[in-house]
Short mmCIF file of C-alpha atoms and ligand atoms in Angstrom, two decimals:
data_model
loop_
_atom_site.label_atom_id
_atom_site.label_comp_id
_atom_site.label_asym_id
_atom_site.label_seq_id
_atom_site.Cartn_x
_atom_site.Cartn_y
_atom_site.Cartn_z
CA UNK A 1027 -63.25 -109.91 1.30
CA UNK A 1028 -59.42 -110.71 2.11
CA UNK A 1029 -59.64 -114.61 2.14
CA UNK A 1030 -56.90 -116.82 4.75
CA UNK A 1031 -54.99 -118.40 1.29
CA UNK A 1032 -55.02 -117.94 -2.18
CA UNK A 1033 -52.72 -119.88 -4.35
CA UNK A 1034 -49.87 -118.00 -6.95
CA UNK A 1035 -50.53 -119.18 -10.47
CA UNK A 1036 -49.73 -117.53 -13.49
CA UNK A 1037 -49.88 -118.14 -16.87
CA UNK A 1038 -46.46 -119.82 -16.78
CA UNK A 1039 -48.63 -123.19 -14.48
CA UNK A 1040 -51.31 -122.79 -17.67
CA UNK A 1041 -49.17 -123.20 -20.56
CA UNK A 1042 -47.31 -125.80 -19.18
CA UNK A 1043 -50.26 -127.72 -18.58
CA UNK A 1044 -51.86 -126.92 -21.77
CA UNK A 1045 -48.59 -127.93 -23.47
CA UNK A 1046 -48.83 -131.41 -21.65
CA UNK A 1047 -52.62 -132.15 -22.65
CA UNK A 1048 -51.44 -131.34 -26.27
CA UNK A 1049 -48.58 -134.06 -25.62
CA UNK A 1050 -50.96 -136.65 -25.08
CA UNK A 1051 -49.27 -138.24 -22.26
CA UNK A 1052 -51.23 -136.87 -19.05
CA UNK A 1053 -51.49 -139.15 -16.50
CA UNK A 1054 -47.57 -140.49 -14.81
CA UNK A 1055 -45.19 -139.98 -17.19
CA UNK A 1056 -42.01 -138.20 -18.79
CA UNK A 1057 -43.36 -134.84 -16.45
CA UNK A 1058 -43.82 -136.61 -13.53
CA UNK A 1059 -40.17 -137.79 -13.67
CA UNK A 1060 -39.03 -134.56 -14.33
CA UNK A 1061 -40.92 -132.90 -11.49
CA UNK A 1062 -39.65 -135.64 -8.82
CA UNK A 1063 -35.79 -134.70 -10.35
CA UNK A 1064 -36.09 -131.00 -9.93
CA UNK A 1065 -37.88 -131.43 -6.24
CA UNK A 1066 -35.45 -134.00 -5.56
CA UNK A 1067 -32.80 -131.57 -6.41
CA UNK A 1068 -34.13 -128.47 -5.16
CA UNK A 1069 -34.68 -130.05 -1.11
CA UNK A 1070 -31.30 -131.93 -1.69
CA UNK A 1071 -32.39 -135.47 -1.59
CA UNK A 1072 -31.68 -138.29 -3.04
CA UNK A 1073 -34.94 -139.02 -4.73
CA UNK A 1074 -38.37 -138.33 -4.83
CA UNK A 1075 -41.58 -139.81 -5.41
CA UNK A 1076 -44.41 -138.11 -6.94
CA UNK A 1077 -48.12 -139.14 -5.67
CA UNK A 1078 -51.98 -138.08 -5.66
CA UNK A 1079 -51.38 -136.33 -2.17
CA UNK A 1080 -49.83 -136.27 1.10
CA UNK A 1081 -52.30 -138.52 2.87
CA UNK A 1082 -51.42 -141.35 0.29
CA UNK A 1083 -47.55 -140.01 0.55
CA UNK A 1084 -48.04 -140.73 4.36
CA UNK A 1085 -49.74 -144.16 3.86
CA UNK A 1086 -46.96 -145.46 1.27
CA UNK A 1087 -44.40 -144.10 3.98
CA UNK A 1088 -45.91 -146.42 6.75
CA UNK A 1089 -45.90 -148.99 4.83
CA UNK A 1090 -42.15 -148.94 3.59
CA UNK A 1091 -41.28 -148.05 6.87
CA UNK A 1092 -43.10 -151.97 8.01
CA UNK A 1093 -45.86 -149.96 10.34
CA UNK A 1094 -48.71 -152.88 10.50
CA UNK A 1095 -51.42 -153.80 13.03
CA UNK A 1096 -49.99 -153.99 16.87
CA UNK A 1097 -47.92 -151.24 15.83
CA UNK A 1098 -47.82 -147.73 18.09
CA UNK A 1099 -47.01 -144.85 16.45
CA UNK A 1100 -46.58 -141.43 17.91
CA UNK A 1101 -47.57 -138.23 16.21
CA UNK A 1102 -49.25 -134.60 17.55
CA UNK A 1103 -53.22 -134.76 18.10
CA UNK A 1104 -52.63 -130.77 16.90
CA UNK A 1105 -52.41 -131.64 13.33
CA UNK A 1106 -54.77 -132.06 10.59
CA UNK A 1107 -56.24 -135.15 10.71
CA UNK A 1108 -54.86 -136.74 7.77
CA UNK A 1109 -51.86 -137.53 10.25
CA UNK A 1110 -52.96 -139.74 11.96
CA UNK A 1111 -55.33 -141.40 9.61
CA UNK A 1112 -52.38 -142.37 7.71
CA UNK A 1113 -51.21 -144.36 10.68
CA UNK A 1114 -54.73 -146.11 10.95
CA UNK A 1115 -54.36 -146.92 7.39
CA UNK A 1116 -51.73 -149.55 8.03
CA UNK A 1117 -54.01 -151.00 11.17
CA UNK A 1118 -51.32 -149.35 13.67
CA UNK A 1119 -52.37 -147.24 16.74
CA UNK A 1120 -51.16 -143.07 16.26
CA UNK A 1121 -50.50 -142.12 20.19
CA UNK A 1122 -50.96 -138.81 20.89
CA UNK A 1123 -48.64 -136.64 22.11
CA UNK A 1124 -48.19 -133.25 23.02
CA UNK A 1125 -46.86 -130.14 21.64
CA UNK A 1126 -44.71 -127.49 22.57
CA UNK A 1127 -46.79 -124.45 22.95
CA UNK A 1128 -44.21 -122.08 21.24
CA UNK A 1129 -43.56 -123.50 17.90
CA UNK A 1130 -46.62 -126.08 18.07
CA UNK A 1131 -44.64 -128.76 17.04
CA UNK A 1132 -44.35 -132.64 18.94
CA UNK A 1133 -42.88 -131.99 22.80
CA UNK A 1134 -39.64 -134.33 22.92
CA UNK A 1135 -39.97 -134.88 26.46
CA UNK A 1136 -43.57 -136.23 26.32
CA UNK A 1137 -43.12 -138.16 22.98
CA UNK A 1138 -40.28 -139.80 25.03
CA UNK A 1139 -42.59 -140.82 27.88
CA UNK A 1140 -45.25 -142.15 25.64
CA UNK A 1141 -42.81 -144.55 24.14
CA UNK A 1142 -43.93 -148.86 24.92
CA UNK A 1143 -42.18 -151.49 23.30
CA UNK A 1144 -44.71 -151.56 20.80
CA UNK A 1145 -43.60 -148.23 19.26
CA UNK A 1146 -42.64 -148.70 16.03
CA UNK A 1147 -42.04 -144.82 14.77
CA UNK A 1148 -42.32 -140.70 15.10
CA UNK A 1149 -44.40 -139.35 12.90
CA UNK A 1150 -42.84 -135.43 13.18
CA UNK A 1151 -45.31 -133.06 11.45
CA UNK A 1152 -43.73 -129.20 10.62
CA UNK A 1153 -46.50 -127.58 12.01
CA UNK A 1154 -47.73 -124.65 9.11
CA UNK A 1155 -43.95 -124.85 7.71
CA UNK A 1156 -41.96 -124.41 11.15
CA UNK A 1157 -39.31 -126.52 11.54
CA UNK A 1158 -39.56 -129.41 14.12
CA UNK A 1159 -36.25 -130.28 15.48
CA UNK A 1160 -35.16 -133.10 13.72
CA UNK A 1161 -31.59 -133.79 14.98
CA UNK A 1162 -33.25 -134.28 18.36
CA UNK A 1163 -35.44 -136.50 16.98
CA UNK A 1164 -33.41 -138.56 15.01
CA UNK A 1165 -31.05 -138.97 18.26
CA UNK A 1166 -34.34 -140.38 20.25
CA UNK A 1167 -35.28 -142.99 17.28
CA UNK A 1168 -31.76 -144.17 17.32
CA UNK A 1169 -32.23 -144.81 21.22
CA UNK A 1170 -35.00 -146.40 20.70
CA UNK A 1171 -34.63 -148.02 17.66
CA UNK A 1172 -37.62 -146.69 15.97
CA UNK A 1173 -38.12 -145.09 12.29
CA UNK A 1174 -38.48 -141.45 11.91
CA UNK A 1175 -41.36 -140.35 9.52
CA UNK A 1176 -41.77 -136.46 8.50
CA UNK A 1177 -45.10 -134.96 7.70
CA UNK A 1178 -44.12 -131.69 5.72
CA UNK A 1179 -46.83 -131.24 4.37
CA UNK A 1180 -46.83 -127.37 5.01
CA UNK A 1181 -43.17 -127.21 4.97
CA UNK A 1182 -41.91 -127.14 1.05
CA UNK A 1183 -39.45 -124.45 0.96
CA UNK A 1184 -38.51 -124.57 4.72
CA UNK A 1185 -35.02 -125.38 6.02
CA UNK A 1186 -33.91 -126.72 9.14
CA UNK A 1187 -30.09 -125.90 10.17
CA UNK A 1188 -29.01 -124.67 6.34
CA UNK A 1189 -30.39 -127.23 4.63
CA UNK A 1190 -33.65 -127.41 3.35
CA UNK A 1191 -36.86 -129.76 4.42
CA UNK A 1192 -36.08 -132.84 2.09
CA UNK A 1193 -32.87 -134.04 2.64
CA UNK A 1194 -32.40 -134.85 6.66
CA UNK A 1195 -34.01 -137.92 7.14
CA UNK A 1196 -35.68 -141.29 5.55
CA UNK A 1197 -39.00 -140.80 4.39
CA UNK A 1198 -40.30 -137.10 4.07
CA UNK A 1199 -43.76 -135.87 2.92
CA UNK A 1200 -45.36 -133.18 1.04
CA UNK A 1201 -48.17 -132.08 -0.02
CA UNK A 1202 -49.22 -129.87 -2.88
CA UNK A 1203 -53.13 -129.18 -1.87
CA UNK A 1204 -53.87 -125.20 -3.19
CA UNK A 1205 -53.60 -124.60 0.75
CA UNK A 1206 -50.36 -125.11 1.07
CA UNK A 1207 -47.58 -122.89 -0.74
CA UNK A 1208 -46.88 -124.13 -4.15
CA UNK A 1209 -49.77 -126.53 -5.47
CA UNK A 1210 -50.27 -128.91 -8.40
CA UNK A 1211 -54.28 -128.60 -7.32
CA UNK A 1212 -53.72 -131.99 -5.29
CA UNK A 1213 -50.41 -133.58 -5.27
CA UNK A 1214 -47.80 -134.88 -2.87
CA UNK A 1215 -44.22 -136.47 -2.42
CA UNK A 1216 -42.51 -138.17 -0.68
CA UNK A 1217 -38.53 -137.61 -0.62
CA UNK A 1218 -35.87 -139.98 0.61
CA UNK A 1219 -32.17 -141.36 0.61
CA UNK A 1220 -33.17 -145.04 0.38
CA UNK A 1221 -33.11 -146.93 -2.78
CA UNK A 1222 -34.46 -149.94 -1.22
CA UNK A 1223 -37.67 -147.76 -0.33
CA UNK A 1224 -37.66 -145.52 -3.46
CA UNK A 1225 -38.12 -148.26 -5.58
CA UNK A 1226 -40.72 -149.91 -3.64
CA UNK A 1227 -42.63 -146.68 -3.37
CA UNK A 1228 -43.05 -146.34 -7.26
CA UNK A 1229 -44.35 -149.86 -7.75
CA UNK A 1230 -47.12 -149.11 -4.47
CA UNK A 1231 -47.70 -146.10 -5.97
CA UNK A 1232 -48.97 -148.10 -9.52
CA UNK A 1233 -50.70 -151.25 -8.55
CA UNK A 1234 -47.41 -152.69 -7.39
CA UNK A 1235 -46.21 -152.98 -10.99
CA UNK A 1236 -42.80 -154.05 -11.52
CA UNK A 1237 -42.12 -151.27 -14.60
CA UNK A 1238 -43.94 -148.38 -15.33
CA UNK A 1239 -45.83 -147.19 -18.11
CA UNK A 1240 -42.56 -145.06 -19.28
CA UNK A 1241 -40.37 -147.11 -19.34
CA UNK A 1242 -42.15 -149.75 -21.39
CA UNK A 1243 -43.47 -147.24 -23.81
CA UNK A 1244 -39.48 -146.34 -24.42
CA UNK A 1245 -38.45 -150.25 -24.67
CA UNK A 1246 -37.65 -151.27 -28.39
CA UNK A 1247 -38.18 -154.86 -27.26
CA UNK A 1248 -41.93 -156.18 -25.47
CA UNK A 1249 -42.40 -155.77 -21.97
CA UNK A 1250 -44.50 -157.63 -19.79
CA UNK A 1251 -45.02 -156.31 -16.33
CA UNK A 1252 -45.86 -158.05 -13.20
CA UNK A 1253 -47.72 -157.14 -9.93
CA UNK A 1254 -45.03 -157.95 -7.16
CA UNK A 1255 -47.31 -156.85 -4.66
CA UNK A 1256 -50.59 -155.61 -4.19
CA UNK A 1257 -50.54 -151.66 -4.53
CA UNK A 1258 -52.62 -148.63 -4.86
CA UNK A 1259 -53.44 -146.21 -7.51
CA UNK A 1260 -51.49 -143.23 -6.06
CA UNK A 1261 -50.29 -141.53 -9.17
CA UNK A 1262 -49.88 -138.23 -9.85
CA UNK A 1263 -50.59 -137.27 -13.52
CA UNK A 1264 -48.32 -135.28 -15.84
CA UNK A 1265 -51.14 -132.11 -16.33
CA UNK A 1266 -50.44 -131.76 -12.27
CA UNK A 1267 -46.79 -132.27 -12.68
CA UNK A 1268 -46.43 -129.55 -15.80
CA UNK A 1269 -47.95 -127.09 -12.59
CA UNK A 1270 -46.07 -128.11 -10.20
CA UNK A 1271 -42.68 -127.90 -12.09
CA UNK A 1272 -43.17 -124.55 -12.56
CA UNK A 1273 -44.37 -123.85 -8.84
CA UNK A 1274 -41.25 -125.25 -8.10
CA UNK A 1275 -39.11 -122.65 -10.04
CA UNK A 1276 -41.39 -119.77 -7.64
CA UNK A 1277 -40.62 -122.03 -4.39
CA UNK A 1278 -37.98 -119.56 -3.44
CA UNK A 1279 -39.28 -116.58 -4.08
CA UNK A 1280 -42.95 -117.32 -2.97
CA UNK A 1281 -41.65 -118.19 0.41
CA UNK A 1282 -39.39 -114.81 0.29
CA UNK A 1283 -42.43 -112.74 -0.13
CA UNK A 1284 -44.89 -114.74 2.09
CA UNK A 1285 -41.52 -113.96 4.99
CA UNK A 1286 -41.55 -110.68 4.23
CA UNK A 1287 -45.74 -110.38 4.92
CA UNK A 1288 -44.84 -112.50 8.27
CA UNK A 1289 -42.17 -109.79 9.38
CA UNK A 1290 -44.69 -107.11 9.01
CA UNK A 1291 -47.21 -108.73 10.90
CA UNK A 1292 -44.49 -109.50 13.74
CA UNK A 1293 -43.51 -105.78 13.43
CA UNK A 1294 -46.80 -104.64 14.51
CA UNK A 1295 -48.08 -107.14 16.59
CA UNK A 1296 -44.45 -107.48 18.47
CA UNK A 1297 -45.05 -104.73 21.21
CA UNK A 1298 -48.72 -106.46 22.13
CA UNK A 1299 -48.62 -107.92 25.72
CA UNK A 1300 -52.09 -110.58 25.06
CA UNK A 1301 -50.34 -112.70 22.17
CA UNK A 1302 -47.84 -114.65 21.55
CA UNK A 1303 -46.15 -115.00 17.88
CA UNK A 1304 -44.31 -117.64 16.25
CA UNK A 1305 -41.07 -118.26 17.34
CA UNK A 1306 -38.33 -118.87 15.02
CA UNK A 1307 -35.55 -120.10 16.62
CA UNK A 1308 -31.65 -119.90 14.84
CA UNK A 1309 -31.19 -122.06 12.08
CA UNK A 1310 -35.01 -122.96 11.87
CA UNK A 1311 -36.62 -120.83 8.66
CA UNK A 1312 -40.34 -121.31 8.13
CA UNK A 1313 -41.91 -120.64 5.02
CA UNK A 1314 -44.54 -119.20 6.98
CA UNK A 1315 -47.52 -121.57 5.10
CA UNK A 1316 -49.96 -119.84 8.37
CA UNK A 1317 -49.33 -117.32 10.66
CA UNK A 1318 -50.84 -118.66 13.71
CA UNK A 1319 -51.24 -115.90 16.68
CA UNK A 1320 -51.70 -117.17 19.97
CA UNK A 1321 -54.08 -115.04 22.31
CA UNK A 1322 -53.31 -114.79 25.83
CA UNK A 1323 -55.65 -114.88 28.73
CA UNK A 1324 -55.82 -111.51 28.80
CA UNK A 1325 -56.94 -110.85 25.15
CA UNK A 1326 -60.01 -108.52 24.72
CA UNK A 1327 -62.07 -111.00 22.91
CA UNK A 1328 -62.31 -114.76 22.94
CA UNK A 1329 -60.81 -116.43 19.91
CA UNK A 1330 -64.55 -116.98 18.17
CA UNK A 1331 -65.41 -113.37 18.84
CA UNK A 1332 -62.50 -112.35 17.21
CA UNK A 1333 -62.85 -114.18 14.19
CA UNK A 1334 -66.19 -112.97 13.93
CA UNK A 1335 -65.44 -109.41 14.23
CA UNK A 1336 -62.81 -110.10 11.82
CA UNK A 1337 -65.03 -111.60 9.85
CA UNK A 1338 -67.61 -108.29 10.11
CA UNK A 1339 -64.39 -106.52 8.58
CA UNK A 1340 -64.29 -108.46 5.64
CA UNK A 1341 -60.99 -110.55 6.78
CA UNK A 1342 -60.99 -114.48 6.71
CA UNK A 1343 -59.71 -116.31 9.24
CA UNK A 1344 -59.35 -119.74 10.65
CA UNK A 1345 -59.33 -121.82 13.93
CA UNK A 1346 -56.24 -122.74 15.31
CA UNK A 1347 -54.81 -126.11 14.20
CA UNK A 1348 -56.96 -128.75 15.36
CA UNK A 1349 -56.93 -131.75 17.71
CA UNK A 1350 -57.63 -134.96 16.19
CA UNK A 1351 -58.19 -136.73 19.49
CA UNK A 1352 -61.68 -134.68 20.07
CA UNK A 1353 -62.90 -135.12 16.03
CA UNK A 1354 -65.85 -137.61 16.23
CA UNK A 1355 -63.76 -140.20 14.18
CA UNK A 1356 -61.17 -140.59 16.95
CA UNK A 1357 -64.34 -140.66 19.32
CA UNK A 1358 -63.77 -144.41 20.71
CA UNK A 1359 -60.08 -144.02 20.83
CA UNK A 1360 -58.85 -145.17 23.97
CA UNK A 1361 -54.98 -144.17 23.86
CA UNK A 1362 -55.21 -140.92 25.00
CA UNK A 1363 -54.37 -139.36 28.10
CA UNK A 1364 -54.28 -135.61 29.07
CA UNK A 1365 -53.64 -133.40 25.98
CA UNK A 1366 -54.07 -130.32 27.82
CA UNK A 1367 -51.42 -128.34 26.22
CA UNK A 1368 -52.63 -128.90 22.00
CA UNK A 1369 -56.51 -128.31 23.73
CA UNK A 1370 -55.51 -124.90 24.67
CA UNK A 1371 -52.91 -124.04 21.75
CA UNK A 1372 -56.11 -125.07 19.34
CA UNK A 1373 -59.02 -123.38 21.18
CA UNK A 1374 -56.95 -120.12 21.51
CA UNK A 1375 -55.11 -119.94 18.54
CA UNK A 1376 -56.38 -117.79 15.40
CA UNK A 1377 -54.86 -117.62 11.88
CA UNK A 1378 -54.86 -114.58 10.22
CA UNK A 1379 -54.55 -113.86 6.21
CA UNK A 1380 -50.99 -114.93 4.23
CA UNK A 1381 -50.30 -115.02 1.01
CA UNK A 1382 -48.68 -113.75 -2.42
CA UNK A 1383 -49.26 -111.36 -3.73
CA UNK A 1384 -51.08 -109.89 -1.13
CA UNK A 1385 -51.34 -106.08 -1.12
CA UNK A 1386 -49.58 -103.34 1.00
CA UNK A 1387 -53.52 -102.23 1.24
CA UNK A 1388 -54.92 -105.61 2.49
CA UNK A 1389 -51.77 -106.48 4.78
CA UNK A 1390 -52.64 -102.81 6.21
CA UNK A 1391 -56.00 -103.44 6.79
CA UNK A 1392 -55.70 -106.74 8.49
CA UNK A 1393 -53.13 -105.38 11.43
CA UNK A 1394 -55.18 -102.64 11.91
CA UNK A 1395 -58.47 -104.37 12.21
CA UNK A 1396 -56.48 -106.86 14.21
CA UNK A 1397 -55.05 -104.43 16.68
CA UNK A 1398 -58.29 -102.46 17.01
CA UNK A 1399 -59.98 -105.54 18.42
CA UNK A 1400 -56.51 -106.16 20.33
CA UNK A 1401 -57.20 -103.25 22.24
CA UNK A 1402 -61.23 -103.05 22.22
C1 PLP B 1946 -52.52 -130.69 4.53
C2 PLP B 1946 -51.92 -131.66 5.45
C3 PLP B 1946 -51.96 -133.04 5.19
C4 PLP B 1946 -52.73 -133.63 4.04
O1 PLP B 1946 -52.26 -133.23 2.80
P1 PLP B 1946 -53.11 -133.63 1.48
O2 PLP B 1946 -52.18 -133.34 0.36
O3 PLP B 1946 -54.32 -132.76 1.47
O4 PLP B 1946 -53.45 -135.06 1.58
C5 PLP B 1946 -51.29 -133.89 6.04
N1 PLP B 1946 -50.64 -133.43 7.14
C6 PLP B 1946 -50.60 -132.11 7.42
C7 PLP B 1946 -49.85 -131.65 8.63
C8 PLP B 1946 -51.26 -131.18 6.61
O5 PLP B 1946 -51.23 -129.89 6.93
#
């Protein structure tokens, strides 16, 4: 069986971690600081902030950012749902908008259209590690006066215009879930050029403590902290962090190798007249987390047929990204009007198998079972 993901771990992630537990100190401390410098420093931003996941990056973003109840926020329904739950986390409304069927990512026109005076913020996801257009984006929040939040949780290792995912704009999110490319098993940050934020992110991340467990562990007089605020037990611990350091030093190449996998597949799918591949435009480099192929009306097969047949093969595959506005928990929302566009890009969307190492062998296999049905 050639399964959709598998995660690259060696025995580099194990020692690490073993060395850690043997430390004593596992939960936030000394490695979790030393992860946030080297992720800080490897997306080129100003600082980061290490916590249990991206959903809990993306609530401690709202929150910094002043989202509250009355608030409108607009984000893609073609996301995974954590997206917009973060936004109903902080008692504000997520407003759906729609995508651009080509990259997947938010449509600027129709986020523009959807904006009230109530909108407070864009939530921009990187849809599976392409590049959104953030200059664009940033230009419309300045019009409007609203904040600019980036979901990247797919998009470690991705760079937008030279520089790399990280470093363009306020508050930017990751997450480290085995799905995504480098993993601490769960894990997320959150990156930005604010000190006023990063320091309130590290005390919401702990309780809302005003110092940390580190820093009164190295004090040579007694410390007494105090709860400024009330927070949330986000924190990542230092067994995660020990992995995650080291999945940091393989960022580079990982995404290398998973590009090089994504230029075979568009080498022989390319010439196929029923799909439609991801489009990277110049100066956008995704780090290819999915490859999403997008069947066309006149594809053989419908998209479940073809993931069963797939399937048959021994190949795993997966939906298209889905819509949140049509998941039973978004059932009594009321803010949505047509999302036509993300309803077809999701129903007719399938992703096939990427990931390192994956073999010459299995990368064989899947394009030819893939073009076989192509052409059934
Ligand atoms: C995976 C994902 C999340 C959630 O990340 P976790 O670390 O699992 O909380 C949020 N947004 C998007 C776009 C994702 O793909």
């Amino acid at each position: 069986m050639i399964p959709i993901a598998k995660p690259y771990l060696t025995t580099e992630e194990a020692q690490n971690a073993y060395d850690t537990i043997l430390t004593g100190w596992i939960t936030q401390g000394p490695r979790v600081a030393e992860f946030e410098e080297k992720f800080a420093t490897y997306v080129g931003s100003k600082y980061a902030v290490a916590v249990s996941n991206c959903t809990t990056a993306l609530h401690l973003a709202m929150i910094v950012a002043g989202i509250g109840p009355g608030d409108e926020v607009i984000c893609p329904s073609l996301s995974y749902i954590a997206t917009a739950n973060s936004i109903t986390y902080v008692g504000a409304k997520p407003i759906f908008a729609e995508i651009d069927p080509l990259n997947y990512n938010l449509d600027i026109e129709d986020v523009e259209n959807r904006i009230t005076p109530d909108t407070k913020a864009i939530l921009l996801v990187h849809q599976i590690g392409m590049p959104a257009d953030i200059d664009n984006f940033k230009l419309l929040c300045d019009k409007y006066n609203l904040k600019l939040i980036e979901d990247a949780a797919c998009a470690a290792g991705s760079s937008y215009k030279g520089k790399k995912i990280g470093s363009h704009s306020e508050l930017v999110c990751f997450s480290f879930h085995p799905r995504k490319v480098i993993t601490t098993g769960d894990g997320g940050m959150i990156t930005t050029s604010n000190e006023d934020y990063y320091h309130r992110l590290k005390m919401l991340r702990q309780h809302g403590m005003s110092i940390n467990d580190r820093v009164r562990h190295n004090s040579d007089k007694i410390l007494f902290e105090e709860h400024v605020e009330i927070g949330y037990n986000y924190r990542m611990t230092d067994i995660q962090a020990s992995v995650g350091i080291k999945q940091l030093e393989k960022l580079d190449f990982i995404v290398g190798e998973r590009r090089k996998i994504a230029e075979k597949y568009h080498d022989a799918f390319r010439s196929l007249n029923n799909v439609r591949l991801p489009i990277e435009n110049t100066g956008y480099l995704s780090n290819y987390q999915s490859f999403s192929i997008y069947l066309k009306e006149n594809f053989p097969l419908s998209r479940n047929d073809l993931m069963q047949k797939m399937l048959d093969s021994g190949i795993s595959t997966r939906r298209g990204i889905m819509t949140t506005h049509r998941e039973l928990a978004y059932r009594n929302y009321n803010g949505i009007n047509s999302l036509s566009v993300s309803e077809h890009a999701s129903d007719n969307s399938i992703l096939i198998p990427l990931y390192y190492p994956m073999t010459d062998k299995d990368i064989s296999f899947v394009i030819s079972t893939f073009l076989q049905n192509a052409s059934a």
